[in-house]
Tab-separated table of C-alpha atoms in Angstrom:
chain	number	residue	atom	x	y	z
B	911	MET	CA	-6.937	-25.311	-18.812
B	912	VAL	CA	-7.206	-22.359	-16.443
B	913	VAL	CA	-4.688	-21.478	-13.725
B	914	ALA	CA	-5.319	-18.414	-11.515
B	915	ARG	CA	-8.158	-17.419	-13.864
B	916	GLU	CA	-5.855	-17.401	-16.889
B	917	THR	CA	-5.965	-19.774	-19.818
B	918	VAL	CA	-2.591	-21.475	-19.928
B	919	GLY	CA	-3.210	-24.464	-22.201
B	920	TRP	CA	-5.680	-26.383	-24.282
B	921	LEU	CA	-6.585	-30.065	-24.229
B	922	SER	CA	-8.079	-31.679	-27.322
B	923	ALA	CA	-10.915	-34.143	-27.026
B	924	GLU	CA	-9.842	-37.759	-26.640
B	925	PRO	CA	-10.382	-39.904	-29.751
B	926	GLN	CA	-13.201	-42.390	-29.261
B	927	GLY	CA	-11.998	-45.797	-28.258
B	928	ALA	CA	-8.440	-44.687	-27.406
B	929	GLY	CA	-6.457	-46.992	-25.194
B	930	PRO	CA	-4.702	-46.208	-21.879
B	931	ALA	CA	-1.365	-45.533	-23.584
B	932	LEU	CA	-2.837	-42.837	-25.850
B	933	ARG	CA	-4.720	-41.241	-22.963
B	934	ALA	CA	-1.534	-41.091	-20.909
B	935	THR	CA	0.336	-39.529	-23.833
B	936	VAL	CA	-2.349	-36.877	-24.330
B	937	LEU	CA	-2.311	-35.976	-20.643
B	938	GLU	CA	1.488	-35.845	-20.607
B	939	ARG	CA	1.569	-33.542	-23.628
B	940	ALA	CA	-1.105	-31.352	-22.039
B	941	GLY	CA	0.943	-31.060	-18.840
B	942	GLN	CA	4.033	-30.142	-20.847
B	943	ALA	CA	2.088	-27.486	-22.745
B	944	VAL	CA	0.845	-25.972	-19.490
B	945	ALA	CA	4.341	-25.962	-17.960
B	946	LEU	CA	5.935	-24.393	-21.047
B	947	THR	CA	3.224	-21.761	-21.278
B	948	LEU	CA	3.611	-20.844	-17.628
B	949	LEU	CA	7.403	-20.633	-17.881
B	950	SER	CA	7.241	-18.534	-21.039
B	951	GLU	CA	4.678	-16.167	-19.595
B	952	ARG	CA	6.582	-15.864	-16.320
B	953	SER	CA	9.800	-15.078	-18.166
B	954	ARG	CA	8.054	-12.453	-20.296
B	955	ARG	CA	6.494	-10.832	-17.222
B	956	ASN	CA	9.799	-10.787	-15.361
B	957	ASP	CA	11.592	-9.152	-18.304
B	958	GLN	CA	8.837	-6.543	-18.618
B	959	ARG	CA	8.852	-5.928	-14.873
B	960	GLN	CA	12.622	-5.438	-14.740
B	961	ALA	CA	12.549	-3.062	-17.695
B	962	GLU	CA	9.749	-0.982	-16.162
B	963	THR	CA	11.418	-0.879	-12.742
B	964	ALA	CA	14.726	0.265	-14.229
B	965	LEU	CA	13.000	2.952	-16.302
B	966	LEU	CA	10.939	4.133	-13.352
B	967	HIS	CA	13.978	4.601	-11.122
B	968	GLU	CA	15.807	6.372	-13.926
B	969	PHE	CA	12.934	8.848	-14.192
B	970	ARG	CA	12.955	9.414	-10.429
B	971	ARG	CA	16.577	10.597	-10.566
B	972	PRO	CA	16.991	11.805	-14.166
B	973	TRP	CA	20.407	12.866	-15.405
B	974	ASN	CA	20.018	13.330	-19.125
B	975	VAL	CA	16.444	12.230	-19.830
B	976	ASP	CA	14.080	14.789	-21.317
B	977	GLU	CA	10.312	14.506	-21.379
B	978	ASP	CA	10.021	13.454	-25.029
B	979	SER	CA	12.594	10.704	-24.538
B	980	ALA	CA	10.855	9.529	-21.363
B	981	ARG	CA	7.476	9.288	-23.073
B	982	ARG	CA	8.974	7.518	-26.107
B	983	ARG	CA	10.733	4.917	-23.982
B	984	ALA	CA	7.586	4.297	-21.938
B	985	HIS	CA	5.621	3.965	-25.175
B	986	GLU	CA	8.062	1.270	-26.352
B	987	LEU	CA	7.147	-0.710	-23.231
B	988	GLY	CA	3.448	-0.346	-24.001
B	989	ILE	CA	2.807	2.441	-21.490
B	990	GLY	CA	0.495	5.263	-22.501
B	991	VAL	CA	-3.136	6.169	-23.074
B	992	LEU	CA	-5.209	3.517	-24.805
B	993	ARG	CA	-7.705	4.518	-27.477
B	994	HIS	CA	-10.230	1.749	-28.159
B	995	GLY	CA	-7.745	-0.763	-26.807
B	996	VAL	CA	-4.838	0.507	-28.938
B	997	LEU	CA	-1.845	2.419	-27.580
B	998	SER	CA	-2.175	6.031	-28.724
B	999	GLU	CA	0.699	8.130	-30.039
B	1000	ALA	CA	-0.823	11.201	-28.362
B	1001	ALA	CA	0.663	12.364	-25.057
B	1002	PRO	CA	-1.468	11.725	-21.952
B	1003	ALA	CA	-3.176	14.745	-20.432
B	1004	ALA	CA	-1.365	13.984	-17.145
B	1005	TRP	CA	0.601	11.359	-15.243
B	1006	LEU	CA	-0.638	10.327	-11.806
B	1007	PRO	CA	2.017	9.321	-9.227
B	1008	VAL	CA	0.818	6.447	-7.035
B	1009	VAL	CA	2.583	4.309	-4.445
B	1010	VAL	CA	0.853	1.048	-3.542
B	1011	ARG	CA	1.512	-0.601	-0.172
B	1012	TRP	CA	0.424	-4.071	0.831
B	1013	GLU	CA	0.237	-6.013	4.022
B	1014	HIS	CA	-0.719	-9.451	5.219
B	1015	PRO	CA	-1.589	-9.866	8.905
B	1016	GLY	CA	1.024	-11.982	10.597
B	1017	ALA	CA	3.401	-12.009	7.619
B	1018	ASP	CA	7.092	-11.613	8.319
B	1019	PRO	CA	9.223	-9.075	6.354
B	1020	LEU	CA	10.411	-11.807	3.978
B	1021	GLY	CA	6.810	-12.722	3.261
B	1022	GLU	CA	5.989	-9.103	2.441
B	1023	HIS	CA	8.982	-8.938	0.101
B	1024	GLN	CA	7.859	-12.086	-1.679
B	1025	GLY	CA	4.385	-10.618	-2.079
B	1026	GLY	CA	5.684	-7.967	-4.486
B	1027	GLY	CA	5.520	-10.151	-7.566
B	1028	ALA	CA	1.960	-11.236	-6.845
B	1029	VAL	CA	0.880	-7.638	-6.204
B	1030	LEU	CA	2.500	-6.413	-9.434
B	1031	ASP	CA	0.777	-9.176	-11.402
B	1032	ALA	CA	-2.557	-8.339	-9.783
B	1033	LEU	CA	-2.118	-4.634	-10.528
B	1034	ALA	CA	-1.288	-5.366	-14.171
B	1035	TRP	CA	-4.393	-7.516	-14.444
B	1036	ALA	CA	-6.568	-4.862	-12.764
B	1037	LEU	CA	-5.190	-2.112	-15.021
B	1038	GLY	CA	-6.064	-4.252	-18.029
B	1039	ARG	CA	-9.623	-4.573	-16.755
B	1040	GLU	CA	-9.712	-0.793	-16.408
B	1041	ARG	CA	-8.504	-0.523	-20.030
B	1042	THR	CA	-5.475	1.524	-19.063
B	1043	THR	CA	-1.740	1.046	-18.620
B	1044	ALA	CA	0.855	2.143	-16.064
B	1045	LEU	CA	4.601	2.204	-15.539
B	1046	ALA	CA	5.120	0.171	-12.362
B	1047	GLY	CA	8.140	-1.054	-10.422
B	1048	ARG	CA	9.284	-2.135	-6.981
B	1049	LEU	CA	9.999	0.755	-4.623
B	1050	GLY	CA	10.674	-1.033	-1.342
B	1051	ALA	CA	10.124	-4.252	0.559
B	1052	ALA	CA	6.351	-3.736	0.615
B	1053	SER	CA	5.621	-0.972	-1.876
B	1054	VAL	CA	5.272	-0.437	-5.606
B	1055	ALA	CA	5.618	2.853	-7.478
B	1056	VAL	CA	3.151	3.446	-10.318
B	1057	LEU	CA	2.844	6.203	-12.914
B	1058	VAL	CA	-0.630	6.113	-14.470
B	1059	PRO	CA	-1.220	7.939	-17.782
B	1060	LEU	CA	-4.514	9.796	-17.724
B	1061	ALA	CA	-6.720	11.024	-20.502
B	1062	ALA	CA	-8.487	14.354	-20.096
B	1063	ARG	CA	-11.318	14.493	-17.537
B	1064	THR	CA	-10.447	11.116	-16.018
B	1065	PRO	CA	-11.748	10.725	-12.420
B	1066	GLN	CA	-8.358	10.029	-10.877
B	1067	ASP	CA	-9.163	8.625	-7.454
B	1068	ALA	CA	-12.088	6.597	-8.768
B	1069	VAL	CA	-9.760	4.852	-11.223
B	1070	VAL	CA	-7.212	4.104	-8.498
B	1071	GLU	CA	-9.906	2.778	-6.151
B	1072	ARG	CA	-11.291	0.458	-8.821
B	1073	VAL	CA	-7.835	-0.823	-9.760
B	1074	LEU	CA	-6.922	-1.506	-6.124
B	1075	THR	CA	-10.243	-3.213	-5.424
B	1076	ALA	CA	-9.866	-5.437	-8.480
B	1077	ALA	CA	-6.232	-6.207	-7.618
B	1078	GLU	CA	-7.192	-7.208	-4.082
B	1079	GLN	CA	-9.909	-9.472	-5.416
B	1080	ARG	CA	-7.362	-10.995	-7.769
B	1081	LEU	CA	-5.089	-11.689	-4.803
B	1082	GLU	CA	-8.009	-13.588	-3.231
B	1083	GLY	CA	-7.479	-12.108	0.230
B	1084	ALA	CA	-3.791	-12.998	0.443
B	1085	TRP	CA	-2.807	-9.316	0.659
B	1086	ARG	CA	-4.548	-6.050	1.519
B	1087	VAL	CA	-3.551	-3.056	-0.557
B	1088	LEU	CA	-3.808	0.722	-0.269
B	1089	ALA	CA	-2.237	3.617	-2.144
B	1090	GLY	CA	-0.876	7.077	-1.549
B	1091	VAL	CA	-1.630	9.441	-4.424
B	1092	SER	CA	0.104	12.738	-5.147
B	1093	ASP	CA	-0.991	15.510	-7.514
B	1094	PRO	CA	-0.813	14.687	-11.233
B	1095	GLU	CA	1.821	16.245	-13.459
B	1096	SER	CA	1.767	16.944	-17.176
B	1097	GLY	CA	5.076	15.109	-17.681
B	1098	MET	CA	6.508	11.770	-16.571
B	1099	ILE	CA	9.644	13.313	-15.072
B	1100	GLY	CA	7.633	15.658	-12.856
B	1101	ALA	CA	5.278	12.856	-11.829
B	1102	ALA	CA	8.198	10.545	-10.965
B	1103	ALA	CA	9.635	13.264	-8.728
B	1104	ARG	CA	6.388	13.164	-6.709
B	1105	LEU	CA	6.592	9.443	-5.974
B	1106	ASP	CA	8.441	10.066	-2.699
B	1107	GLU	CA	5.542	12.242	-1.562
B	1108	ALA	CA	3.032	9.561	-2.579
B	1109	GLY	CA	5.083	7.006	-0.665
B	1110	MET	CA	4.972	9.100	2.495
B	1111	ILE	CA	1.207	9.453	2.154
B	1112	ALA	CA	0.821	5.687	1.786
B	1113	GLU	CA	3.061	5.102	4.797
B	1114	ALA	CA	1.056	7.564	6.885
B	1115	ALA	CA	-2.199	5.923	5.779
B	1116	VAL	CA	-0.918	2.546	6.950
B	1117	SER	CA	-0.115	4.112	10.331
B	1118	LEU	CA	-3.549	5.715	10.556
B	1119	LEU	CA	-5.417	2.531	9.759
B	1120	ALA	CA	-3.328	0.602	12.258
B	1121	ARG	CA	-4.097	3.174	14.954
B	1122	ASP	CA	-7.811	3.454	14.307
B	1123	GLY	CA	-8.370	-0.249	13.680
B	1124	CYS	CA	-10.582	0.822	10.794
B	1125	ALA	CA	-9.335	-1.367	7.985
B	1126	GLU	CA	-12.920	-2.368	7.349
B	1127	GLY	CA	-14.480	1.001	8.116
B	1128	GLY	CA	-15.712	2.535	11.343
B	1129	PRO	CA	-15.324	5.764	13.297
B	1130	SER	CA	-11.942	7.250	14.153
B	1131	GLN	CA	-11.191	9.542	17.059
B	1132	ASP	CA	-10.316	12.588	14.966
B	1133	GLY	CA	-12.131	11.798	11.721
B	1134	THR	CA	-8.837	11.652	9.838
B	1135	VAL	CA	-9.561	8.557	7.782
B	1136	ALA	CA	-12.545	6.445	8.633
B	1137	ASP	CA	-15.482	8.840	8.828
B	1138	ARG	CA	-14.284	11.919	6.948
B	1139	ALA	CA	-12.548	10.031	4.158
B	1140	ALA	CA	-15.538	7.812	3.528
B	1141	ARG	CA	-17.732	10.872	3.002
B	1142	GLN	CA	-15.215	12.653	0.795
B	1143	ASP	CA	-14.456	9.661	-1.378
B	1144	ALA	CA	-17.815	9.475	-3.125
B	1145	ALA	CA	-17.770	13.217	-3.797
B	1146	ARG	CA	-14.209	13.127	-5.136
B	1147	SER	CA	-14.797	10.155	-7.430
B	1148	GLY	CA	-18.079	11.511	-8.691
B	1149	SER	CA	-19.879	8.242	-8.063
B	1150	ALA	CA	-20.727	5.823	-5.311
B	1151	ARG	CA	-18.234	3.034	-4.718
B	1152	SER	CA	-19.258	-0.545	-5.094
B	1153	GLY	CA	-17.806	-3.557	-3.359
B	1154	SER	CA	-15.921	-3.319	-0.094
B	1155	ALA	CA	-16.438	-0.170	1.970
B	1156	ARG	CA	-12.781	-0.082	3.009
B	1157	ARG	CA	-10.911	2.976	1.839
B	1158	ARG	CA	-7.854	2.235	-0.316
B	1159	CYS	CA	-6.871	5.558	-1.943
B	1160	PHE	CA	-5.403	8.399	0.145
B	1161	ARG	CA	-4.282	11.954	-0.546
B	1162	ALA	CA	-2.203	14.369	1.526
B	1163	GLN	CA	-5.353	16.015	2.912
B	1164	ASP	CA	-6.427	12.625	4.266
B	1165	VAL	CA	-3.298	12.043	6.378
B	1166	ARG	CA	-2.651	15.681	7.336
B	1167	LEU	CA	-0.332	16.171	10.367
B	1168	ARG	CA	0.385	12.463	10.650
B	1169	GLY	CA	1.586	12.547	7.052
B	1170	LEU	CA	4.082	15.287	7.878
B	1171	LEU	CA	5.325	13.366	10.902
B	1172	ALA	CA	5.660	10.218	8.811
B	1173	MET	CA	7.900	12.168	6.436
B	1174	LEU	CA	10.055	13.221	9.411
B	1175	ARG	CA	10.214	9.764	10.951
B	1176	GLY	CA	13.692	8.872	12.133
B	1177	ASP	CA	14.742	12.506	12.556
B	1178	GLU	CA	16.541	12.712	15.910
B	1179	ARG	CA	15.336	16.284	16.486
B	1180	VAL	CA	11.718	15.201	16.200
B	1181	GLN	CA	12.296	12.266	18.538
B	1182	MET	CA	14.046	14.571	21.033
B	1183	PHE	CA	11.026	16.884	21.001
B	1184	ALA	CA	8.662	14.000	21.814
B	1185	ARG	CA	10.864	12.762	24.668
B	1186	ALA	CA	11.199	16.273	26.111
B	1187	GLU	CA	7.436	16.828	26.021
B	1188	LEU	CA	6.292	13.460	27.339
B	1189	GLY	CA	9.162	12.407	29.599
B	1190	SER	CA	8.322	9.419	31.772
B	1191	VAL	CA	4.851	9.100	30.198
B	1192	LEU	CA	6.611	7.173	27.405
B	1193	ASP	CA	7.743	4.521	29.883
B	1194	VAL	CA	5.900	1.216	29.723
B	1195	GLU	CA	4.925	1.377	33.388
B	1196	ARG	CA	3.233	4.742	32.731
B	1197	HIS	CA	0.776	3.270	30.232
B	1198	GLU	CA	-2.226	4.523	32.225
B	1199	ASP	CA	-0.853	8.082	32.225
B	1200	ARG	CA	-0.329	7.941	28.470
B	1201	GLU	CA	-3.817	6.611	27.892
B	1202	LEU	CA	-5.310	9.305	30.143
B	1203	LEU	CA	-3.413	12.028	28.256
B	1204	THR	CA	-4.514	10.593	24.907
B	1205	GLN	CA	-8.153	10.526	25.973
B	1206	PHE	CA	-7.930	14.027	27.472
B	1207	LEU	CA	-6.546	15.474	24.237
B	1208	ALA	CA	-9.098	13.548	22.165
B	1209	CYS	CA	-11.809	15.297	24.189
B	1210	GLY	CA	-10.272	18.681	23.378
B	1211	GLY	CA	-9.399	19.291	27.022
B	1212	ASN	CA	-13.062	18.982	28.085
B	1213	LYS	CA	-12.862	17.392	31.537
B	1214	SER	CA	-16.594	16.807	31.874
B	1215	LEU	CA	-16.683	14.911	28.589
B	1216	LEU	CA	-13.593	12.936	29.580
B	1217	ALA	CA	-15.155	11.944	32.910
B	1218	GLN	CA	-18.189	10.584	31.067
B	1219	ARG	CA	-16.061	8.785	28.487
B	1220	ILE	CA	-13.851	6.909	30.967
B	1221	HIS	CA	-16.618	6.493	33.581
B	1222	LEU	CA	-14.818	8.320	36.363
B	1223	SER	CA	-16.120	10.822	38.899
B	1224	ARG	CA	-14.948	14.402	38.449
B	1225	PRO	CA	-13.029	14.610	41.758
B	1226	ALA	CA	-11.157	11.397	40.938
B	1227	LEU	CA	-10.447	12.609	37.386
B	1228	TYR	CA	-9.220	16.010	38.591
B	1229	GLY	CA	-6.841	14.271	40.987
B	1230	ARG	CA	-5.402	12.079	38.230
B	1231	LEU	CA	-5.010	15.057	35.896
B	1232	ALA	CA	-3.248	17.047	38.612
B	1233	ARG	CA	-0.741	14.216	39.111
B	1234	LEU	CA	-0.258	13.983	35.339
B	1235	GLU	CA	0.426	17.733	35.162
B	1236	ARG	CA	3.106	17.401	37.829
B	1237	ARG	CA	4.813	14.589	35.927
B	1238	LEU	CA	4.699	16.539	32.669
B	1239	GLY	CA	5.654	19.850	34.251
B	1240	VAL	CA	3.052	21.783	32.230
B	1241	SER	CA	-0.500	23.035	32.635
B	1242	LEU	CA	-3.069	21.016	30.739
B	1243	ASP	CA	-5.294	24.098	30.691
B	1244	ASP	CA	-2.807	25.864	28.396
B	1245	PRO	CA	-3.865	25.428	24.701
B	1246	GLU	CA	-0.262	25.599	23.467
B	1247	SER	CA	0.783	22.889	25.912
B	1248	ARG	CA	-2.053	20.651	24.752
B	1249	THR	CA	-1.027	21.198	21.132
B	1250	SER	CA	2.611	20.341	21.874
B	1251	LEU	CA	1.620	17.242	23.822
B	1252	HIS	CA	-0.710	16.096	21.043
B	1253	VAL	CA	2.054	16.435	18.450
B	1254	ALA	CA	4.470	14.601	20.758
B	1255	LEU	CA	2.013	11.717	21.149
B	1256	LEU	CA	1.598	11.491	17.378
B	1257	ILE	CA	5.386	11.425	16.964
B	1258	ALA	CA	5.664	8.628	19.515
B	1259	GLU	CA	2.990	6.678	17.701
B	1260	VAL	CA	4.558	7.148	14.264
B	1261	GLU	CA	7.973	6.232	15.668
B	1262	GLY	CA	6.536	3.164	17.394
B	1263	CYS	CA	7.558	4.332	20.865
């Protein structure tokens, strides 16, 4: 018997000429075997998951854990480089810090929290397909921290992309996943310390995809993710990607300024800067002003291009820009003012204003 593509029980052939009572007994025993197998496997997975999560968080804030002890304890949980399917005693060449985020359109926060177990199971299955292991544990309501042991000359991002693609297929469309990836470290302790950075990258990537509406590919206004990332991905992985064209693996250079602002989200000083720069443009009733400013900055301050883009005559556009300048109290012809306003708009977007 197969449940969720896993064999969870076996049913022997019915003896020829068996009566209804025997058939019912066989089916009952088969159901019991399936239930017991599922419960046993679930219990084993939960114990393994709790142990890995506890170890992962201990490595993130180490008190008296050295590198040799960290690697030994991970090895005891079956985490390390596999050689021909067998866990090797040799130390990995590097550890890759990865934070996986997931989302389900329309899901409430509780639903996202409940999705963590399914995502962890799917990741474990995908890592097995990739013939590798990883130390993984819950990091937040909708994120998982992962430390992936790498052998020498392993194409890092290509591995992560394949694992995420396989995990998403395993989830059968219930959840969409992406990952923020930081630079690899030679030791587990150093890699665990970079998980916060990977988490910020993943968070910024979620914000970028939400802004651009490019979850399934397509052009973005500034080339931050959709067009530039798609071109870079094949070069970075060393091979063409198969399957879905949607990007799932992101680095700091992919999120750039938005990544920095995501790291500063919630800082009152940053919010104060955005309010001081934009003023009443942040008000709901000033939506048209905000949209005009966004389009103007996206055109690099080129008024002719902006007039063509929004299908407005130049005199009418110049009048609207003049009124916008008066509300902002700055000159839109000043490059420094445009830069400040652009950063303020990004802050407002990251903060959800």
